[in-house]
PDB file of C-alpha atoms in Angstrom:
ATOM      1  CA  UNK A 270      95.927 114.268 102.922  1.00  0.00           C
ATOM      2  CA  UNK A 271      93.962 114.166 105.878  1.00  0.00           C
ATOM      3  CA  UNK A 272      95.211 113.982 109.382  1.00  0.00           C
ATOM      4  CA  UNK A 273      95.147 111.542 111.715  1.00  0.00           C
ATOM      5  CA  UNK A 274      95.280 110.816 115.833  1.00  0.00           C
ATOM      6  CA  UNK A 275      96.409 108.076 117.169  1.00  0.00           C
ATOM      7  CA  UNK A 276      97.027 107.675 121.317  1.00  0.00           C
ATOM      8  CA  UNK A 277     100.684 108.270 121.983  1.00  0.00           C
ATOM      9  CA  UNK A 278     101.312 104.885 123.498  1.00  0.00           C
ATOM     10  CA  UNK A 279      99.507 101.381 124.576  1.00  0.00           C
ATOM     11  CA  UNK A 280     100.338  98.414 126.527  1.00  0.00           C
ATOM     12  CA  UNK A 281      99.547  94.638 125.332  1.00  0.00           C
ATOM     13  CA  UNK A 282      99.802  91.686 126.687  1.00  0.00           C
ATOM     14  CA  UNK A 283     101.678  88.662 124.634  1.00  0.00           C
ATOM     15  CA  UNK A 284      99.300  86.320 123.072  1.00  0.00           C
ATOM     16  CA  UNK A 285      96.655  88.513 123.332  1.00  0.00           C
ATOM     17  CA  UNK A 286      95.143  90.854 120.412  1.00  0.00           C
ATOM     18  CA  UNK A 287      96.394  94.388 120.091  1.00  0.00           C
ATOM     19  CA  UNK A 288      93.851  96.884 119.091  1.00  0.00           C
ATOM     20  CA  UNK A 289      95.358 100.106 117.495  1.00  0.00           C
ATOM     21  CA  UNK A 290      92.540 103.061 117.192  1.00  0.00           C
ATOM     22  CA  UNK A 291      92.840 106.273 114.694  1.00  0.00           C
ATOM     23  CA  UNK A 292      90.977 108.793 114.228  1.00  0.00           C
ATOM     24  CA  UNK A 293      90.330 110.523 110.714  1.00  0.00           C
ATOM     25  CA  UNK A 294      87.512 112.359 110.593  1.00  0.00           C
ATOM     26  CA  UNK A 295      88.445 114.915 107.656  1.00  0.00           C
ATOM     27  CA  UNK A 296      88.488 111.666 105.662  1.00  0.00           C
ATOM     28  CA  UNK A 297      87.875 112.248 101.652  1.00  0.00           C
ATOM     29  CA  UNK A 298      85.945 109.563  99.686  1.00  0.00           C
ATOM     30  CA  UNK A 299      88.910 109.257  97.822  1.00  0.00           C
ATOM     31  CA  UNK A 300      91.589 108.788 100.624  1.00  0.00           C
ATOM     32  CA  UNK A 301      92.279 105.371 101.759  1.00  0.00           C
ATOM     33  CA  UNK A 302      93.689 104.276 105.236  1.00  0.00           C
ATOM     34  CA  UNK A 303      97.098 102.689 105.321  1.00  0.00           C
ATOM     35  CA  UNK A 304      99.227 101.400 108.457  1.00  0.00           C
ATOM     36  CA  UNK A 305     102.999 101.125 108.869  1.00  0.00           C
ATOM     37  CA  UNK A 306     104.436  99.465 111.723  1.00  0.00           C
ATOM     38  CA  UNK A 307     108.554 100.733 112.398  1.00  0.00           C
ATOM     39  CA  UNK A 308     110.329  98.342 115.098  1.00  0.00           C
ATOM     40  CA  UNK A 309     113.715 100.516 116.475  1.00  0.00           C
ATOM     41  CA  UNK A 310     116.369 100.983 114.029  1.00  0.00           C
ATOM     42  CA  UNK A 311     114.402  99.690 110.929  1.00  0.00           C
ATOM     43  CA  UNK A 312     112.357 101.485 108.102  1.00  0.00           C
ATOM     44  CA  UNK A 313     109.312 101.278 108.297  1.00  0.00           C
ATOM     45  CA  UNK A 314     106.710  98.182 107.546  1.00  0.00           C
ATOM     46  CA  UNK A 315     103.881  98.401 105.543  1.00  0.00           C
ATOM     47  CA  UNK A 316     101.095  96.446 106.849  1.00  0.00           C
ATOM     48  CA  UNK A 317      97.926  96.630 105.486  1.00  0.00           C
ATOM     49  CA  UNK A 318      95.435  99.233 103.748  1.00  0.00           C
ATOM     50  CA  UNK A 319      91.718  99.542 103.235  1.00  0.00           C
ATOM     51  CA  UNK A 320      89.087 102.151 101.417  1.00  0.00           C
ATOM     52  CA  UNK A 321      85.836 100.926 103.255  1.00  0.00           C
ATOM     53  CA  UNK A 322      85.477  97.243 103.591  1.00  0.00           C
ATOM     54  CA  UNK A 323      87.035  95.598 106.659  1.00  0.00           C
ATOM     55  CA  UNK A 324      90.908  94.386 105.438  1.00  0.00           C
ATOM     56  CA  UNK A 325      93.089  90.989 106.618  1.00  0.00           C
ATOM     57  CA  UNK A 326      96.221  90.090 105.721  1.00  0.00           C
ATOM     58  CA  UNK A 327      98.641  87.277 107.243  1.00  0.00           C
ATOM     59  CA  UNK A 328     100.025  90.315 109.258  1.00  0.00           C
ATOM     60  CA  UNK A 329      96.791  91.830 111.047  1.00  0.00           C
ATOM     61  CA  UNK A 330      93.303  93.006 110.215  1.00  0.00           C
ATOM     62  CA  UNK A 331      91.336  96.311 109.526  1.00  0.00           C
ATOM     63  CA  UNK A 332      88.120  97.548 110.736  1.00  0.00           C
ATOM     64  CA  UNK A 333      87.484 100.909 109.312  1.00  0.00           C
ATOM     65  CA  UNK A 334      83.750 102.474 110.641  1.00  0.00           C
ATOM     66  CA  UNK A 335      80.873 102.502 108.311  1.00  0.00           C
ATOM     67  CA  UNK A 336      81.749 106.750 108.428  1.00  0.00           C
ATOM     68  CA  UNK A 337      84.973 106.047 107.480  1.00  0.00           C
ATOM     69  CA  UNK A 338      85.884 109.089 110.378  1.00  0.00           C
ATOM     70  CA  UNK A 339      88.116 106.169 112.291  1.00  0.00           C
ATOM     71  CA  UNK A 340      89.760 102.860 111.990  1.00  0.00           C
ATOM     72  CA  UNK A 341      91.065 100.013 114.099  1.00  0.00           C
ATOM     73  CA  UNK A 342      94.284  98.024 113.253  1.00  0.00           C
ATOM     74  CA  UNK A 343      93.785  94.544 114.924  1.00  0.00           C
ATOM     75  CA  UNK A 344      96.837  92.299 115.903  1.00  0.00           C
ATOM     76  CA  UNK A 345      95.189  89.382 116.441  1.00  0.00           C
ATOM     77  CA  UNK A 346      97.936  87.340 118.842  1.00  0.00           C
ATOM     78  CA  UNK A 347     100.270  90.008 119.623  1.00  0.00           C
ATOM     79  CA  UNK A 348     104.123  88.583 120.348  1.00  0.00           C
ATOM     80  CA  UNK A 349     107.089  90.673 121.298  1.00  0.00           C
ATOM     81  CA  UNK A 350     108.550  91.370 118.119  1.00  0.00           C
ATOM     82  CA  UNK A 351     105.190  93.482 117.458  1.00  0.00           C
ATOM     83  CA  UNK A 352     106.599  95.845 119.901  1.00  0.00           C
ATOM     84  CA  UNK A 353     106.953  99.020 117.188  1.00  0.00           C
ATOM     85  CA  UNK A 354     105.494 102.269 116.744  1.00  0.00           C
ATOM     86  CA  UNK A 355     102.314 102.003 114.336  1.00  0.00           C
ATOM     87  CA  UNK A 356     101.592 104.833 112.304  1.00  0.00           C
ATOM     88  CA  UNK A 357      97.818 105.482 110.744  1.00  0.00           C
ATOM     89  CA  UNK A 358      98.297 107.541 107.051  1.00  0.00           C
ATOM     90  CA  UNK A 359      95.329 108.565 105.193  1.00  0.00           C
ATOM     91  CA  UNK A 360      95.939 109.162 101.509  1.00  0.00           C
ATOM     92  CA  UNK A 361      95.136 109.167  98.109  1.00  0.00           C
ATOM     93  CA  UNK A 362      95.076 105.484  96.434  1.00  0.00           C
ATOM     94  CA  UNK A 363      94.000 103.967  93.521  1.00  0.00           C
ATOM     95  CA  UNK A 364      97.555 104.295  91.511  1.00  0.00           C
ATOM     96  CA  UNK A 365      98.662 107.118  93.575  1.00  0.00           C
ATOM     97  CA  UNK A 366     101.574 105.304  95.592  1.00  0.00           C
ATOM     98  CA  UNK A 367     103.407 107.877  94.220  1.00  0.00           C
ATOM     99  CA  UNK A 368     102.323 110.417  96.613  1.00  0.00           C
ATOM    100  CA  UNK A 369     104.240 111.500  99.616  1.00  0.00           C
ATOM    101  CA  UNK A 370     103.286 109.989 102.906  1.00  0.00           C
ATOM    102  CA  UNK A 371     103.196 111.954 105.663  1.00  0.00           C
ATOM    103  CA  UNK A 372     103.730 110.579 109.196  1.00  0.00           C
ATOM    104  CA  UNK A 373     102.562 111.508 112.401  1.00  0.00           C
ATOM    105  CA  UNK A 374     102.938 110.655 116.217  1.00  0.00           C
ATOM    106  CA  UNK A 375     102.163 106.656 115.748  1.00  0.00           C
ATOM    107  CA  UNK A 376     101.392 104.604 118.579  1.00  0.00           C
ATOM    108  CA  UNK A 377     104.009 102.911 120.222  1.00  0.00           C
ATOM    109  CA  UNK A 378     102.693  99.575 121.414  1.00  0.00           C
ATOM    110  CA  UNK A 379     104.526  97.737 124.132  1.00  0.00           C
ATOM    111  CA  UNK A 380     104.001  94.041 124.321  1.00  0.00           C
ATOM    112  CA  UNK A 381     104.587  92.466 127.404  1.00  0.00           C
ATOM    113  CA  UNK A 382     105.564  88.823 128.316  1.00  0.00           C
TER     114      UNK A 382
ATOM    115  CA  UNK B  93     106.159  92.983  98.630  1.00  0.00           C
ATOM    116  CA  UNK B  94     108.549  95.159  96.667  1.00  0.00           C
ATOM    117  CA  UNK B  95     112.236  95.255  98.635  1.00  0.00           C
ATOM    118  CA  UNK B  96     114.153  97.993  99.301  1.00  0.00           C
ATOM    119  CA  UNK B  97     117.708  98.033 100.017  1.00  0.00           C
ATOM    120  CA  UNK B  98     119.776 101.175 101.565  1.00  0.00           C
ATOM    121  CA  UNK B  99     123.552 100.942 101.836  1.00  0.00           C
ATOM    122  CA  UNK B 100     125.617 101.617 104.243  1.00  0.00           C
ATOM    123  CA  UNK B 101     123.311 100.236 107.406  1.00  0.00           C
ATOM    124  CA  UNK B 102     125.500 102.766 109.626  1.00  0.00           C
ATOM    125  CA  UNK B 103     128.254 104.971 108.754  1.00  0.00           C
ATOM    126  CA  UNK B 104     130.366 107.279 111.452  1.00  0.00           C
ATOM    127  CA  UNK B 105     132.622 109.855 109.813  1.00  0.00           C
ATOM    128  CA  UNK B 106     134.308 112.929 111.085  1.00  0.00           C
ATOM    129  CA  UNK B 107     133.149 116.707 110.988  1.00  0.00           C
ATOM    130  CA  UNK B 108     133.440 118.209 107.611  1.00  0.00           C
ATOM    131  CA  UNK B 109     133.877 114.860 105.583  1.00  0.00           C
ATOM    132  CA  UNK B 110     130.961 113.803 102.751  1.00  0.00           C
ATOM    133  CA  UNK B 111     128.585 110.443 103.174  1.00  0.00           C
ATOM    134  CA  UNK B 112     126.816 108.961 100.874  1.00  0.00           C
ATOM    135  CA  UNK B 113     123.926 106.429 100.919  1.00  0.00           C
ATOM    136  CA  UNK B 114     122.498 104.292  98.055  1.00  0.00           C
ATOM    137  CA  UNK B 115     119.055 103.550  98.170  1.00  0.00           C
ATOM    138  CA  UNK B 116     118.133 100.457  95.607  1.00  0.00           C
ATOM    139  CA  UNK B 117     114.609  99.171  94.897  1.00  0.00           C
ATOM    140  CA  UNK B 118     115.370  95.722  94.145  1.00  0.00           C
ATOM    141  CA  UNK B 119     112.426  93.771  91.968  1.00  0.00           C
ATOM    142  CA  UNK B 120     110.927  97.085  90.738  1.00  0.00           C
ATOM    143  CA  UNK B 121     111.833 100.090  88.916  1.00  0.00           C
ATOM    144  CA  UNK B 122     111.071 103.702  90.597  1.00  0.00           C
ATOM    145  CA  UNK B 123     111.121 106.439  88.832  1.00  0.00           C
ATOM    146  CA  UNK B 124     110.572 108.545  92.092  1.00  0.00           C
ATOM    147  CA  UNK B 125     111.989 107.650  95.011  1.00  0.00           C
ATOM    148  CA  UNK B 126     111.858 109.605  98.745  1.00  0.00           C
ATOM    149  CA  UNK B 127     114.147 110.503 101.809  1.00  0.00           C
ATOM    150  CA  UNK B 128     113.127 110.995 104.995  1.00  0.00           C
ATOM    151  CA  UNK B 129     115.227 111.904 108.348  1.00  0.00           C
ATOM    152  CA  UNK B 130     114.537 110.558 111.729  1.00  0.00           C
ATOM    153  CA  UNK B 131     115.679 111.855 114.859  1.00  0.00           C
ATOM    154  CA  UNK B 132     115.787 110.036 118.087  1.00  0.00           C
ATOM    155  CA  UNK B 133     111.932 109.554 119.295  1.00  0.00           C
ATOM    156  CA  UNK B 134     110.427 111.181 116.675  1.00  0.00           C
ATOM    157  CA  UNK B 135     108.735 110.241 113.544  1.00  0.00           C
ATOM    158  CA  UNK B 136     110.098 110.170 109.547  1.00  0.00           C
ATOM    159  CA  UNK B 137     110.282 113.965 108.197  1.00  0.00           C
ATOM    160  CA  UNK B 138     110.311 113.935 104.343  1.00  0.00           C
ATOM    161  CA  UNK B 139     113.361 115.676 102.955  1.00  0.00           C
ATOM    162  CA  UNK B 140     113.484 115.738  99.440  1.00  0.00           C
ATOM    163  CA  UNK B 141     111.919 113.375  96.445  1.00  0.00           C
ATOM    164  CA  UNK B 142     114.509 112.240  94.178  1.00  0.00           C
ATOM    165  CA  UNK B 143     113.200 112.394  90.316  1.00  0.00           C
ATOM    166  CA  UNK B 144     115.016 109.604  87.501  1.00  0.00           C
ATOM    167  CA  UNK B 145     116.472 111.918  85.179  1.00  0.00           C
ATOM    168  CA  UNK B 146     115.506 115.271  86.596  1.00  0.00           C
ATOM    169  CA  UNK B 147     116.308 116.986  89.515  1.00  0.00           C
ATOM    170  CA  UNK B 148     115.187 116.405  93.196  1.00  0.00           C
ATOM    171  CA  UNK B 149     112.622 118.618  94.693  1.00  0.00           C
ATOM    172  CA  UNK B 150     112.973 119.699  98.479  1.00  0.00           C
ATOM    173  CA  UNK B 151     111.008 120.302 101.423  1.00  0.00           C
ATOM    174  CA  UNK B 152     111.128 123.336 103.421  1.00  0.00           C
ATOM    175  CA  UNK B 153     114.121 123.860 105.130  1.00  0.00           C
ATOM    176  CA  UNK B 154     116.079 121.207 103.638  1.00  0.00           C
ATOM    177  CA  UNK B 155     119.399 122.515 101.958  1.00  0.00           C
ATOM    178  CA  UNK B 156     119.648 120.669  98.682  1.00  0.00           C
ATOM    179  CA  UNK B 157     123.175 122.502  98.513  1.00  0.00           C
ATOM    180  CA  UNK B 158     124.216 120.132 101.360  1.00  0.00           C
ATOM    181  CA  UNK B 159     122.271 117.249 100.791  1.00  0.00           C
ATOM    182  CA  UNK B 160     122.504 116.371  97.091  1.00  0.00           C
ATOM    183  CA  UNK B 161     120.591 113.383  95.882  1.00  0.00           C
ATOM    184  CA  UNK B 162     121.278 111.758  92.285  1.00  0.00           C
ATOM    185  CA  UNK B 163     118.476 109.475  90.669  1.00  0.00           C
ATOM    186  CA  UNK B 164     121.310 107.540  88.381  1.00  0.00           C
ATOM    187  CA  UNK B 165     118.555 104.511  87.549  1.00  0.00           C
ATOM    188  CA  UNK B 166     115.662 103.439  87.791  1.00  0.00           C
ATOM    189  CA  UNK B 167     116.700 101.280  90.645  1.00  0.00           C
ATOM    190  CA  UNK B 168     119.222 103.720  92.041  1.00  0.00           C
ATOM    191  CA  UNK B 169     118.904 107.208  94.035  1.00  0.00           C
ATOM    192  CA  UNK B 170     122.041 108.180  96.224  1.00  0.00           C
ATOM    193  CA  UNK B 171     121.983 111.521  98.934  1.00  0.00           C
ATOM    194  CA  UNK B 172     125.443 112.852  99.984  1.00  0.00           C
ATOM    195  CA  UNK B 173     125.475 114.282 102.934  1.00  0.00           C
ATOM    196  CA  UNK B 174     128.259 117.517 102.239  1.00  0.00           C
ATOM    197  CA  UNK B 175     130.405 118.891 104.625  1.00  0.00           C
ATOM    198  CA  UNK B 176     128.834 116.864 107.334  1.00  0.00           C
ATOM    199  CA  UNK B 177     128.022 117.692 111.274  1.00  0.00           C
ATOM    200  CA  UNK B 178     127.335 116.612 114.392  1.00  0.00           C
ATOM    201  CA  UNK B 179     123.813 117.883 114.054  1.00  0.00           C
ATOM    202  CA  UNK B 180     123.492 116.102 110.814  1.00  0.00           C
ATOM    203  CA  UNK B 181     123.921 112.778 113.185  1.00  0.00           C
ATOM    204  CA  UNK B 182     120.075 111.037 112.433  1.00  0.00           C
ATOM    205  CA  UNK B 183     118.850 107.634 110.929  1.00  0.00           C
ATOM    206  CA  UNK B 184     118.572 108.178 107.164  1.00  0.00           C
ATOM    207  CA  UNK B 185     115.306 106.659 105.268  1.00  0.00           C
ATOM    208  CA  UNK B 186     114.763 106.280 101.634  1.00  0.00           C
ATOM    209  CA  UNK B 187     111.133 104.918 100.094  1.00  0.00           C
ATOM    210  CA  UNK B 188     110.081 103.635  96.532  1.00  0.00           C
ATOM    211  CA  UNK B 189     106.372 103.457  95.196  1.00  0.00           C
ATOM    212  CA  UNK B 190     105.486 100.335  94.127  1.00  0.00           C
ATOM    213  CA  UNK B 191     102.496 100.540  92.233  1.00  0.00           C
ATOM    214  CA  UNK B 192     101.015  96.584  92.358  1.00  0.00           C
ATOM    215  CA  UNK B 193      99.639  94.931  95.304  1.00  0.00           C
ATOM    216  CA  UNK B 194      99.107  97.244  97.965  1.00  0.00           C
ATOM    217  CA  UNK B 195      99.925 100.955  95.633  1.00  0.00           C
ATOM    218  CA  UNK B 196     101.995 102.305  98.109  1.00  0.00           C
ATOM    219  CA  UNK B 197     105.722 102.946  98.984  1.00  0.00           C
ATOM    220  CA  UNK B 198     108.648 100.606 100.282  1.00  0.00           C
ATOM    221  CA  UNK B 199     111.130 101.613 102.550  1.00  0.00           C
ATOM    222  CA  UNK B 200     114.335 100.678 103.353  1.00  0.00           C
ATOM    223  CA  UNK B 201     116.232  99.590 106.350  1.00  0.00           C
ATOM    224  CA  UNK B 202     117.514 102.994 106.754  1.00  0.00           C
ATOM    225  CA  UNK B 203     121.051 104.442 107.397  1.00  0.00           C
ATOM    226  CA  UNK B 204     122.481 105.617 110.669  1.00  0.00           C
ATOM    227  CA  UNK B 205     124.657 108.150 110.446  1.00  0.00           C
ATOM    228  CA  UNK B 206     126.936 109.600 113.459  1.00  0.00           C
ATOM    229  CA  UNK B 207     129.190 112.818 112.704  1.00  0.00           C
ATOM    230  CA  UNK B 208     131.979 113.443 115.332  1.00  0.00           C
TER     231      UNK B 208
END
């Protein structure tokens, strides 16, 4: 699977959006771009995943470039209990969620009041 | 989406004693399920996969002599912890594929284990 980079850590003010960047430039044309969220102390979340077209969900949106070499998770009203680490995986979809997911650094996003 | 379920939620036993934790995929069968170890401030490292009706397969470095995992169900994988230590003190993570809706895996709440 291809790696990705994510900034270590953000800051985001409450009721405003959060806007989560990753990089994954070794992208295949097969891999697709998936985002966990893990708040302390839980597993993690799975939030939403996309190929190529822009992705929303009740949870948060996805703008992947028209390269596909980077991706940004929006939070569109970010409260407190968004405060996690977010974690960018690129792999193999299309009936493939058998497939090991590998986890990097993630991005711990603070919100603050 | 698919639920997850990992029991106990935190365990502490004593040096040398055995733990194990159940991981249960709730409204879906897995035939393949994963565990992953977390220490403080860092992020998920795969341990093993657990296999329904075969046996587990391990990542580098993991001793599958002292973490045994049994894939009784469909539904069910367990890891025992053997002969546990202080260093084996971590937040345990199990995850089932779900292949509808979003093709990807589930995880549970995890397991927090403390050895004294």
């Amino acid at each position: 699977d291809a790696k990705t980079t994510q900034p270590t850590s953000m800051d985001c003010a409450e009721g405003r959006a959060a806007n989560l960047p990753c990089n994954h430039s070794t992208i295949s044309g097969n891999e697709y771009v998936y985002w966990y969220r893990q708040i302390h102390s839980q597993g993690p979340q799975y939030i939403i995943h996309g190929l190529k077209n822009n992705e929303t969900n009740e949870m948060a949106s996805l703008i992947i470039t028209e390269d596909r070499k980077s991706s940004t998770l929006i939070l569109p009203h970010a409260t407190l209990r968004d405060t996690a680490v977010y974690y960018c995986i690129v792999r193999v979809g299309g009936g493939n969620a058998g497939n090991m997911l590998t986890f990097g650094g993630g991005t711990r996003l603070m919100v603050k009041p | 989406g698919a639920v997850v379920s990992q029991h106990p939620s935190w365990v502490i036993c004593k040096s040398g004693t055995s733990v194990k934790i159940e991981c249960r995929s709730l409204d879906f069968q897995a035939t393949t399920m994963f565990w992953y170890r977390q220490f403080p401030k860092q992020s998920l490292m795969l341990m093993a996969t657990s296999n329904e009706g075969s046996k587990a397969t391990y990542e580098q470095g993991v001793e599958k002599d002292k973490f045994l995992i049994n894939h009784a169900s469909l539904t069910l994988s367990t890891l025992t912890v053997t002969s546990a230590h202080p260093e084996d003190s971590s937040f345990y993570i199990c995850s089932a594929p779900h292949s509808g809706g979003a093709d990807t895996q589930y995880f549970g709440p995890g397991t927090r284990l403390t050895v004294l």
